[in-house]
mmCIF file of C-alpha atoms in Angstrom:
data_model
loop_
_atom_site.group_PDB
_atom_site.id
_atom_site.type_symbol
_atom_site.label_atom_id
_atom_site.label_comp_id
_atom_site.label_asym_id
_atom_site.label_seq_id
_atom_site.Cartn_x
_atom_site.Cartn_y
_atom_site.Cartn_z
ATOM 1 C CA MET A 1381 4.185 -22.516 35.750
ATOM 2 C CA SER A 1382 3.037 -26.111 36.188
ATOM 3 C CA ASN A 1383 6.158 -27.289 38.026
ATOM 4 C CA ALA A 1384 6.634 -24.206 40.153
ATOM 5 C CA ARG A 1385 7.134 -26.409 43.227
ATOM 6 C CA ALA A 1386 9.898 -28.448 41.706
ATOM 7 C CA ALA A 1387 13.012 -29.532 43.624
ATOM 8 C CA ARG A 1388 15.656 -26.949 44.338
ATOM 9 C CA PRO A 1389 18.232 -28.289 41.940
ATOM 10 C CA THR A 1390 15.723 -27.796 39.140
ATOM 11 C CA ARG A 1391 15.076 -24.280 40.267
ATOM 12 C CA ARG A 1392 18.767 -23.517 40.290
ATOM 13 C CA GLY A 1393 19.075 -24.971 36.808
ATOM 14 C CA ILE A 1394 16.257 -22.724 35.654
ATOM 15 C CA LEU A 1395 18.048 -19.795 37.232
ATOM 16 C CA ALA A 1396 21.129 -20.534 35.122
ATOM 17 C CA ALA A 1397 19.258 -20.874 31.850
ATOM 18 C CA GLY A 1398 18.482 -18.053 29.459
ATOM 19 C CA GLY A 1399 14.943 -16.895 29.697
ATOM 20 C CA ALA A 1400 14.082 -19.638 32.250
ATOM 21 C CA LEU A 1401 13.776 -17.213 35.011
ATOM 22 C CA GLY A 1402 12.366 -18.632 37.757
ATOM 23 C CA LEU A 1403 11.195 -20.251 40.741
ATOM 24 C CA GLY A 1404 12.036 -18.983 44.208
ATOM 25 C CA ALA A 1405 10.137 -19.852 47.333
ATOM 26 C CA VAL A 1406 6.374 -19.841 46.978
ATOM 27 C CA LEU A 1407 4.674 -17.127 48.972
ATOM 28 C CA ALA A 1408 0.968 -16.525 49.250
ATOM 29 C CA ALA A 1409 -1.745 -15.567 46.844
ATOM 30 C CA CYS A 1410 -2.166 -15.575 43.043
ATOM 31 C CA GLY A 1411 -1.485 -12.355 41.213
ATOM 32 C CA ASP A 1412 -3.344 -9.983 39.023
ATOM 33 C CA GLU A 1413 -2.552 -6.960 37.034
ATOM 34 C CA ASP A 1414 -4.736 -4.321 38.687
ATOM 35 C CA ALA A 1415 -3.390 -0.763 38.485
ATOM 36 C CA SER A 1416 -1.742 0.771 41.494
ATOM 37 C CA SER A 1417 -3.183 3.579 43.522
ATOM 38 C CA SER A 1418 -1.254 6.213 45.493
ATOM 39 C CA GLY A 1419 -2.010 8.172 48.574
ATOM 40 C CA SER A 1420 -2.844 11.877 48.880
ATOM 41 C CA GLU A 1421 0.695 13.010 48.334
ATOM 42 C CA SER A 1422 1.759 14.927 45.220
ATOM 43 C CA SER A 1423 4.795 13.742 43.244
ATOM 44 C CA SER A 1424 6.705 16.918 43.973
ATOM 45 C CA ALA A 1425 6.049 16.855 47.688
ATOM 46 C CA ALA A 1426 6.914 13.128 47.833
ATOM 47 C CA SER A 1427 10.240 13.894 46.079
ATOM 48 C CA ALA A 1428 11.112 16.491 48.627
ATOM 49 C CA SER A 1429 10.195 14.437 51.660
ATOM 50 C CA ALA A 1430 9.512 10.737 52.206
ATOM 51 C CA LYS A 1431 7.585 11.696 55.301
ATOM 52 C CA SER A 1432 4.436 12.692 53.420
ATOM 53 C CA GLY A 1433 1.618 10.256 52.959
ATOM 54 C CA PRO A 1434 -0.204 8.102 53.523
ATOM 55 C CA TRP A 1435 1.009 5.612 50.920
ATOM 56 C CA THR A 1436 -1.026 2.879 49.226
ATOM 57 C CA PHE A 1437 -0.019 0.507 46.488
ATOM 58 C CA LYS A 1438 -1.793 -2.557 45.075
ATOM 59 C CA ASP A 1439 0.639 -5.077 43.649
ATOM 60 C CA ASP A 1440 0.319 -7.821 41.106
ATOM 61 C CA ARG A 1441 -0.651 -10.421 43.708
ATOM 62 C CA GLY A 1442 -3.706 -8.352 44.448
ATOM 63 C CA THR A 1443 -2.104 -7.343 47.799
ATOM 64 C CA THR A 1444 -2.637 -3.735 48.920
ATOM 65 C CA VAL A 1445 0.072 -2.277 51.050
ATOM 66 C CA LYS A 1446 -0.946 0.732 53.189
ATOM 67 C CA LEU A 1447 1.588 2.840 55.148
ATOM 68 C CA ASP A 1448 1.328 6.056 57.052
ATOM 69 C CA LYS A 1449 3.902 7.658 54.864
ATOM 70 C CA ILE A 1450 5.730 7.096 51.660
ATOM 71 C CA PRO A 1451 8.479 4.418 52.256
ATOM 72 C CA ALA A 1452 11.890 5.826 53.015
ATOM 73 C CA ASN A 1453 13.677 2.610 53.755
ATOM 74 C CA ILE A 1454 13.196 0.559 50.628
ATOM 75 C CA VAL A 1455 14.781 -2.834 50.179
ATOM 76 C CA ALA A 1456 14.524 -4.399 46.707
ATOM 77 C CA PHE A 1457 15.653 -7.045 44.387
ATOM 78 C CA THR A 1458 18.735 -5.593 42.637
ATOM 79 C CA GLY A 1459 17.045 -5.152 39.304
ATOM 80 C CA VAL A 1460 14.055 -3.409 40.856
ATOM 81 C CA GLY A 1461 16.499 -1.149 42.759
ATOM 82 C CA ALA A 1462 18.216 -0.295 39.502
ATOM 83 C CA ALA A 1463 14.873 0.563 37.829
ATOM 84 C CA LEU A 1464 13.796 2.785 40.707
ATOM 85 C CA TYR A 1465 17.220 4.466 40.636
ATOM 86 C CA ASP A 1466 16.547 5.481 37.076
ATOM 87 C CA TYR A 1467 13.453 7.248 38.236
ATOM 88 C CA GLY A 1468 15.250 9.089 41.075
ATOM 89 C CA ILE A 1469 14.373 6.673 43.910
ATOM 90 C CA GLN A 1470 17.314 5.429 45.953
ATOM 91 C CA VAL A 1471 16.802 2.116 47.817
ATOM 92 C CA LYS A 1472 18.638 1.378 51.088
ATOM 93 C CA GLY A 1473 19.231 -2.309 50.517
ATOM 94 C CA VAL A 1474 19.344 -4.853 47.738
ATOM 95 C CA PHE A 1475 19.380 -8.686 47.282
ATOM 96 C CA GLY A 1476 20.265 -10.566 44.145
ATOM 97 C CA PRO A 1477 23.189 -10.261 41.722
ATOM 98 C CA THR A 1478 24.829 -6.947 42.658
ATOM 99 C CA ARG A 1479 28.560 -7.364 42.522
ATOM 100 C CA THR A 1480 30.569 -9.635 40.245
ATOM 101 C CA THR A 1481 33.503 -11.790 41.516
ATOM 102 C CA ASP A 1482 35.910 -8.912 40.710
ATOM 103 C CA GLY A 1483 33.946 -6.489 42.784
ATOM 104 C CA LYS A 1484 32.412 -4.533 39.946
ATOM 105 C CA ALA A 1485 28.686 -3.754 39.625
ATOM 106 C CA ASP A 1486 26.727 -6.628 38.166
ATOM 107 C CA VAL A 1487 24.844 -5.981 34.932
ATOM 108 C CA GLN A 1488 21.571 -6.235 36.860
ATOM 109 C CA ALA A 1489 22.591 -3.320 39.116
ATOM 110 C CA GLY A 1490 22.314 -0.874 36.235
ATOM 111 C CA ASP A 1491 23.565 2.598 37.125
ATOM 112 C CA MET A 1492 23.229 2.155 40.865
ATOM 113 C CA ASP A 1493 26.345 2.930 42.981
ATOM 114 C CA VAL A 1494 26.544 -0.515 44.624
ATOM 115 C CA ALA A 1495 28.857 0.968 47.311
ATOM 116 C CA LYS A 1496 25.893 3.052 48.582
ATOM 117 C CA VAL A 1497 23.477 0.222 49.227
ATOM 118 C CA THR A 1498 23.495 -2.550 51.806
ATOM 119 C CA ILE A 1499 23.831 -5.897 49.981
ATOM 120 C CA LEU A 1500 21.790 -8.495 51.830
ATOM 121 C CA GLY A 1501 22.639 -11.346 49.442
ATOM 122 C CA ASN A 1502 24.444 -11.568 46.143
ATOM 123 C CA VAL A 1503 23.626 -15.063 45.013
ATOM 124 C CA TRP A 1504 20.674 -17.465 44.990
ATOM 125 C CA ASP A 1505 19.340 -18.401 48.429
ATOM 126 C CA GLU A 1506 21.524 -15.796 50.175
ATOM 127 C CA PHE A 1507 19.648 -13.144 52.202
ATOM 128 C CA SER A 1508 20.853 -11.737 55.567
ATOM 129 C CA VAL A 1509 17.738 -11.398 57.726
ATOM 130 C CA GLU A 1510 19.892 -9.686 60.369
ATOM 131 C CA LYS A 1511 21.116 -6.938 57.948
ATOM 132 C CA TYR A 1512 17.581 -6.542 56.653
ATOM 133 C CA ALA A 1513 16.199 -5.998 60.183
ATOM 134 C CA ALA A 1514 18.938 -3.459 60.900
ATOM 135 C CA LEU A 1515 17.774 -1.355 57.936
ATOM 136 C CA ALA A 1516 14.348 -0.951 59.642
ATOM 137 C CA PRO A 1517 12.735 -1.579 56.226
ATOM 138 C CA ASP A 1518 9.383 0.097 55.332
ATOM 139 C CA VAL A 1519 8.790 -2.135 52.351
ATOM 140 C CA LEU A 1520 10.435 -4.936 50.297
ATOM 141 C CA ILE A 1521 9.971 -4.942 46.555
ATOM 142 C CA SER A 1522 10.744 -7.764 44.082
ATOM 143 C CA THR A 1523 9.646 -9.167 40.787
ATOM 144 C CA MET A 1524 7.672 -12.480 40.337
ATOM 145 C CA PHE A 1525 8.311 -15.137 37.749
ATOM 146 C CA ASP A 1526 5.181 -17.254 38.385
ATOM 147 C CA ASN A 1527 1.529 -16.861 39.192
ATOM 148 C CA ALA A 1528 1.981 -18.154 42.779
ATOM 149 C CA GLY A 1529 3.197 -14.896 44.289
ATOM 150 C CA THR A 1530 6.812 -16.035 44.543
ATOM 151 C CA LEU A 1531 9.020 -13.031 45.342
ATOM 152 C CA TRP A 1532 12.219 -13.415 43.246
ATOM 153 C CA TYR A 1533 15.402 -14.135 45.251
ATOM 154 C CA VAL A 1534 13.540 -14.271 48.644
ATOM 155 C CA PRO A 1535 14.720 -17.610 50.036
ATOM 156 C CA GLU A 1536 12.214 -20.301 50.911
ATOM 157 C CA ALA A 1537 13.961 -21.009 54.264
ATOM 158 C CA SER A 1538 13.690 -17.477 55.568
ATOM 159 C CA LYS A 1539 10.673 -16.045 53.730
ATOM 160 C CA ASP A 1540 8.483 -16.078 56.804
ATOM 161 C CA LYS A 1541 10.994 -14.162 58.986
ATOM 162 C CA ILE A 1542 11.448 -11.679 56.135
ATOM 163 C CA ALA A 1543 7.688 -11.192 55.790
ATOM 164 C CA LYS A 1544 7.280 -10.306 59.462
ATOM 165 C CA LEU A 1545 9.704 -7.391 59.195
ATOM 166 C CA ALA A 1546 7.971 -5.320 56.494
ATOM 167 C CA PRO A 1547 5.209 -5.602 53.930
ATOM 168 C CA SER A 1548 6.155 -6.581 50.380
ATOM 169 C CA VAL A 1549 5.328 -5.534 46.915
ATOM 170 C CA GLY A 1550 5.509 -7.907 43.912
ATOM 171 C CA VAL A 1551 5.674 -6.853 40.237
ATOM 172 C CA SER A 1552 4.857 -9.692 37.854
ATOM 173 C CA VAL A 1553 7.231 -10.449 34.995
ATOM 174 C CA TYR A 1554 5.601 -13.716 34.134
ATOM 175 C CA ASP A 1555 3.845 -14.598 30.810
ATOM 176 C CA ARG A 1556 3.164 -11.014 29.654
ATOM 177 C CA GLN A 1557 4.769 -8.505 27.310
ATOM 178 C CA LEU A 1558 7.534 -6.190 28.475
ATOM 179 C CA THR A 1559 5.279 -3.131 28.299
ATOM 180 C CA ALA A 1560 3.054 -4.375 31.162
ATOM 181 C CA PRO A 1561 5.795 -4.587 33.935
ATOM 182 C CA LEU A 1562 7.301 -1.377 32.577
ATOM 183 C CA GLU A 1563 4.064 0.416 33.166
ATOM 184 C CA ARG A 1564 3.722 -1.063 36.644
ATOM 185 C CA MET A 1565 7.253 -0.015 37.614
ATOM 186 C CA TRP A 1566 6.448 3.500 36.260
ATOM 187 C CA GLU A 1567 3.312 3.567 38.542
ATOM 188 C CA LEU A 1568 5.242 2.247 41.513
ATOM 189 C CA ALA A 1569 8.025 4.815 41.025
ATOM 190 C CA GLU A 1570 5.472 7.606 40.770
ATOM 191 C CA SER A 1571 3.773 6.450 44.032
ATOM 192 C CA LEU A 1572 7.185 6.528 45.777
ATOM 193 C CA GLY A 1573 7.743 10.149 44.780
ATOM 194 C CA ALA A 1574 9.412 10.037 41.403
ATOM 195 C CA ASP A 1575 8.847 13.065 39.188
ATOM 196 C CA LEU A 1576 7.745 11.471 35.987
ATOM 197 C CA THR A 1577 6.997 14.760 34.314
ATOM 198 C CA ALA A 1578 10.696 15.415 34.231
ATOM 199 C CA ALA A 1579 12.393 15.424 30.830
ATOM 200 C CA ALA A 1580 14.612 12.395 31.603
ATOM 201 C CA ALA A 1581 11.552 10.302 32.230
ATOM 202 C CA THR A 1582 9.303 11.462 29.353
ATOM 203 C CA ASP A 1583 12.217 11.431 26.913
ATOM 204 C CA ALA A 1584 13.120 7.840 27.823
ATOM 205 C CA LYS A 1585 9.450 6.747 27.312
ATOM 206 C CA LYS A 1586 9.409 8.436 23.937
ATOM 207 C CA LYS A 1587 12.659 6.818 22.919
ATOM 208 C CA PHE A 1588 11.279 3.443 23.923
ATOM 209 C CA GLU A 1589 8.207 4.007 21.664
ATOM 210 C CA ASP A 1590 10.520 5.048 18.794
ATOM 211 C CA ALA A 1591 12.712 1.997 19.342
ATOM 212 C CA ALA A 1592 9.689 -0.288 19.302
ATOM 213 C CA ALA A 1593 8.627 1.191 15.967
ATOM 214 C CA ARG A 1594 12.113 0.717 14.635
ATOM 215 C CA LEU A 1595 12.138 -2.969 15.624
ATOM 216 C CA ARG A 1596 8.707 -3.594 14.149
ATOM 217 C CA ALA A 1597 9.885 -2.087 10.859
ATOM 218 C CA ALA A 1598 13.082 -4.118 10.882
ATOM 219 C CA ALA A 1599 11.231 -7.324 11.570
ATOM 220 C CA LYS A 1600 8.745 -6.586 8.784
ATOM 221 C CA ALA A 1601 11.510 -5.873 6.328
ATOM 222 C CA LYS A 1602 13.249 -9.195 7.019
ATOM 223 C CA PRO A 1603 10.579 -11.743 8.039
ATOM 224 C CA ASP A 1604 12.682 -14.678 6.977
ATOM 225 C CA LEU A 1605 15.462 -14.068 9.448
ATOM 226 C CA LYS A 1606 15.303 -16.545 12.291
ATOM 227 C CA VAL A 1607 16.346 -15.410 15.821
ATOM 228 C CA MET A 1608 17.309 -17.775 18.629
ATOM 229 C CA ALA A 1609 17.457 -16.851 22.268
ATOM 230 C CA GLY A 1610 20.215 -18.837 23.959
ATOM 231 C CA SER A 1611 22.119 -19.214 27.193
ATOM 232 C CA ALA A 1612 25.356 -21.059 27.937
ATOM 233 C CA SER A 1613 26.564 -23.169 30.821
ATOM 234 C CA ALA A 1614 29.490 -25.569 31.041
ATOM 235 C CA ASP A 1615 27.483 -28.600 30.199
ATOM 236 C CA LEU A 1616 24.345 -27.385 28.382
ATOM 237 C CA PHE A 1617 23.027 -24.831 25.916
ATOM 238 C CA TYR A 1618 19.529 -23.525 26.579
ATOM 239 C CA VAL A 1619 17.125 -22.390 23.861
ATOM 240 C CA SER A 1620 14.302 -20.237 25.212
ATOM 241 C CA GLY A 1621 10.824 -20.146 23.856
ATOM 242 C CA THR A 1622 8.857 -16.930 23.721
ATOM 243 C CA ASN A 1623 5.664 -17.755 25.550
ATOM 244 C CA LEU A 1624 6.727 -16.832 29.140
ATOM 245 C CA SER A 1625 9.546 -14.304 28.877
ATOM 246 C CA ILE A 1626 8.514 -10.649 28.963
ATOM 247 C CA ASP A 1627 11.096 -9.496 26.425
ATOM 248 C CA LEU A 1628 10.667 -12.281 23.951
ATOM 249 C CA GLU A 1629 6.916 -12.112 24.087
ATOM 250 C CA TYR A 1630 7.079 -8.387 23.265
ATOM 251 C CA PHE A 1631 9.604 -8.862 20.469
ATOM 252 C CA LYS A 1632 7.507 -11.586 18.947
ATOM 253 C CA ALA A 1633 4.462 -9.283 19.115
ATOM 254 C CA LEU A 1634 6.481 -6.751 17.160
ATOM 255 C CA GLY A 1635 7.058 -9.269 14.391
ATOM 256 C CA VAL A 1636 10.409 -10.851 15.259
ATOM 257 C CA ASN A 1637 10.700 -14.431 13.929
ATOM 258 C CA PHE A 1638 11.995 -16.640 16.749
ATOM 259 C CA VAL A 1639 13.125 -20.262 17.026
ATOM 260 C CA GLU A 1640 10.363 -21.965 19.066
ATOM 261 C CA PRO A 1641 11.243 -25.251 20.796
ATOM 262 C CA PRO A 1642 8.165 -27.474 21.065
ATOM 263 C CA GLU A 1643 6.370 -27.522 24.425
ATOM 264 C CA SER A 1644 7.377 -31.201 24.975
ATOM 265 C CA ALA A 1645 11.067 -30.219 24.643
ATOM 266 C CA LYS A 1646 10.645 -27.411 27.181
ATOM 267 C CA ALA A 1647 8.945 -29.599 29.847
ATOM 268 C CA GLN A 1648 12.143 -30.121 31.883
ATOM 269 C CA GLY A 1649 12.768 -26.389 31.814
ATOM 270 C CA GLY A 1650 9.407 -25.589 33.404
ATOM 271 C CA GLY A 1651 8.046 -24.465 29.973
ATOM 272 C CA TRP A 1652 10.758 -21.808 29.608
ATOM 273 C CA TYR A 1653 13.464 -23.491 27.585
ATOM 274 C CA GLU A 1654 14.870 -26.619 25.965
ATOM 275 C CA SER A 1655 18.211 -28.013 27.224
ATOM 276 C CA LEU A 1656 20.673 -29.162 24.570
ATOM 277 C CA SER A 1657 23.987 -30.862 24.827
ATOM 278 C CA TRP A 1658 26.796 -28.982 23.112
ATOM 279 C CA GLU A 1659 26.916 -31.735 20.556
ATOM 280 C CA ASN A 1660 23.354 -30.829 19.568
ATOM 281 C CA VAL A 1661 23.756 -27.074 19.743
ATOM 282 C CA ASP A 1662 23.007 -26.954 15.973
ATOM 283 C CA LYS A 1663 19.531 -28.449 16.317
ATOM 284 C CA TYR A 1664 17.825 -25.246 15.279
ATOM 285 C CA ALA A 1665 18.677 -23.063 12.283
ATOM 286 C CA ALA A 1666 19.204 -19.434 13.312
ATOM 287 C CA ASP A 1667 20.434 -16.360 11.568
ATOM 288 C CA ILE A 1668 20.859 -14.262 14.713
ATOM 289 C CA ILE A 1669 21.574 -15.563 18.211
ATOM 290 C CA MET A 1670 20.674 -13.505 21.325
ATOM 291 C CA MET A 1671 22.833 -14.657 24.282
ATOM 292 C CA ASP A 1672 22.037 -14.278 27.982
ATOM 293 C CA ASP A 1673 24.141 -11.399 29.409
ATOM 294 C CA ARG A 1674 23.766 -12.280 33.112
ATOM 295 C CA SER A 1675 26.944 -12.909 35.058
ATOM 296 C CA SER A 1676 25.776 -16.383 36.012
ATOM 297 C CA THR A 1677 26.094 -17.552 32.400
ATOM 298 C CA ILE A 1678 29.050 -18.154 30.029
ATOM 299 C CA GLN A 1679 29.400 -15.293 27.635
ATOM 300 C CA PRO A 1680 29.913 -15.905 23.868
ATOM 301 C CA SER A 1681 33.571 -14.812 23.909
ATOM 302 C CA ALA A 1682 34.316 -17.485 26.420
ATOM 303 C CA ILE A 1683 32.586 -20.378 24.763
ATOM 304 C CA THR A 1684 35.199 -22.801 23.442
ATOM 305 C CA GLU A 1685 32.898 -25.561 22.110
ATOM 306 C CA ALA A 1686 33.731 -26.328 18.479
ATOM 307 C CA THR A 1687 30.116 -26.987 17.673
ATOM 308 C CA TRP A 1688 29.290 -23.433 18.782
ATOM 309 C CA LYS A 1689 31.964 -21.905 16.590
ATOM 310 C CA LYS A 1690 30.605 -23.688 13.587
ATOM 311 C CA LEU A 1691 27.131 -22.208 13.913
ATOM 312 C CA PRO A 1692 26.337 -20.044 10.843
ATOM 313 C CA ALA A 1693 25.263 -17.105 13.045
ATOM 314 C CA VAL A 1694 28.478 -17.342 15.065
ATOM 315 C CA LYS A 1695 30.690 -17.567 11.999
ATOM 316 C CA ALA A 1696 28.844 -14.546 10.491
ATOM 317 C CA GLY A 1697 29.279 -12.469 13.703
ATOM 318 C CA GLN A 1698 25.515 -12.321 14.130
ATOM 319 C CA VAL A 1699 25.445 -12.847 17.919
ATOM 320 C CA ILE A 1700 24.123 -10.099 20.216
ATOM 321 C CA ALA A 1701 23.415 -9.809 23.927
ATOM 322 C CA ARG A 1702 20.044 -10.410 25.547
ATOM 323 C CA SER A 1703 18.863 -9.375 29.034
ATOM 324 C CA PRO A 1704 16.465 -12.091 30.237
ATOM 325 C CA GLU A 1705 15.858 -10.088 33.356
ATOM 326 C CA PRO A 1706 15.444 -6.540 31.958
ATOM 327 C CA ILE A 1707 15.852 -3.532 34.251
ATOM 328 C CA LEU A 1708 12.294 -2.248 34.247
ATOM 329 C CA SER A 1709 12.834 1.377 33.344
ATOM 330 C CA TYR A 1710 12.214 2.778 29.876
ATOM 331 C CA ALA A 1711 15.774 4.081 29.745
ATOM 332 C CA LYS A 1712 17.266 0.685 30.245
ATOM 333 C CA CYS A 1713 14.882 -1.112 27.864
ATOM 334 C CA VAL A 1714 15.521 1.278 24.868
ATOM 335 C CA PRO A 1715 18.850 -0.406 24.115
ATOM 336 C CA LEU A 1716 17.279 -3.893 24.169
ATOM 337 C CA LEU A 1717 14.965 -2.876 21.317
ATOM 338 C CA GLU A 1718 17.570 -0.871 19.352
ATOM 339 C CA ASN A 1719 20.174 -3.622 19.514
ATOM 340 C CA LEU A 1720 17.830 -6.271 18.148
ATOM 341 C CA ALA A 1721 16.570 -3.859 15.485
ATOM 342 C CA GLU A 1722 20.109 -3.006 14.387
ATOM 343 C CA ALA A 1723 20.989 -6.735 14.283
ATOM 344 C CA LEU A 1724 17.984 -7.410 12.037
ATOM 345 C CA GLU A 1725 18.773 -4.483 9.783
ATOM 346 C CA LYS A 1726 22.396 -5.601 9.286
ATOM 347 C CA ALA A 1727 22.008 -9.388 9.296
ATOM 348 C CA LYS A 1728 22.159 -11.676 6.314
ATOM 349 C CA LYS A 1729 20.338 -14.970 5.843
ATOM 350 C CA VAL A 1730 22.922 -17.558 6.870
ATOM 351 C CA ALA A 1731 21.060 -20.490 8.286
#
């Protein structure tokens, strides 16, 4: 991203916007998408005991982490922890949106029991180095939303202290289709001891493939339907383009016809999105609106702006949820495809 070193207020604005996912503190090294490699352990032995090894994994920065044994004390960004949980890997600590203000599990926590993990930070720029050290971490794992190696939700101010306590692994979710990071998380989980020959894993992967085929067919059947990816804040409405977000890039590749703000309009959003005042929320014609489901954004049922309520898609009830930060397990991504496919199948041309 060209403005990856923008001022913090801009980064926080990007965090709040749908599909504009991100700019934490810049760490070292540009990434690549080389495949991972694991040590000499078998998946079954690794599942039985985290003491087997050695363990090796090459991440999307091109950094190879080598340990004497498979990591037992894993600390991860919440969404990564949720993905690993779906593959049978329990992390010890998490950072990122984990609990909502009412104490419930955040949408990004997936099926994890948040009472069983140590929460190092729940909001942007919050990360307890002391709690992290107390966990005696073997490895820290996070996603990356740029090509600079920035580990998502690792604060700029404390990143050097954090880096000294354990090696890190970064999985890129920047400017590629959803299938790429899904495959990387699969490889990472397998290296950590997940049994990916189990029915739960293989069935989820097959369901994902079937859901992709369904979405492709739905998009082909109704090519004239226009879909807009939006996100709401108190003052602004954000319209995401498809060229950086892993979900939108993939949906577009399957044939979905998206609203595409011009590059010039997305400049202030780091290339991710265009910011609109609520008075101008009707700038783009859309038959279906996908709205950011993260807890940091205003959900459709809570939007009171009259201009929103007048939108044809809103009046027609053609508004669905979108997960701009998908949990990278096949099981969690199946509904994302199915929900959009169903919306296309049922939607009428209203814009």
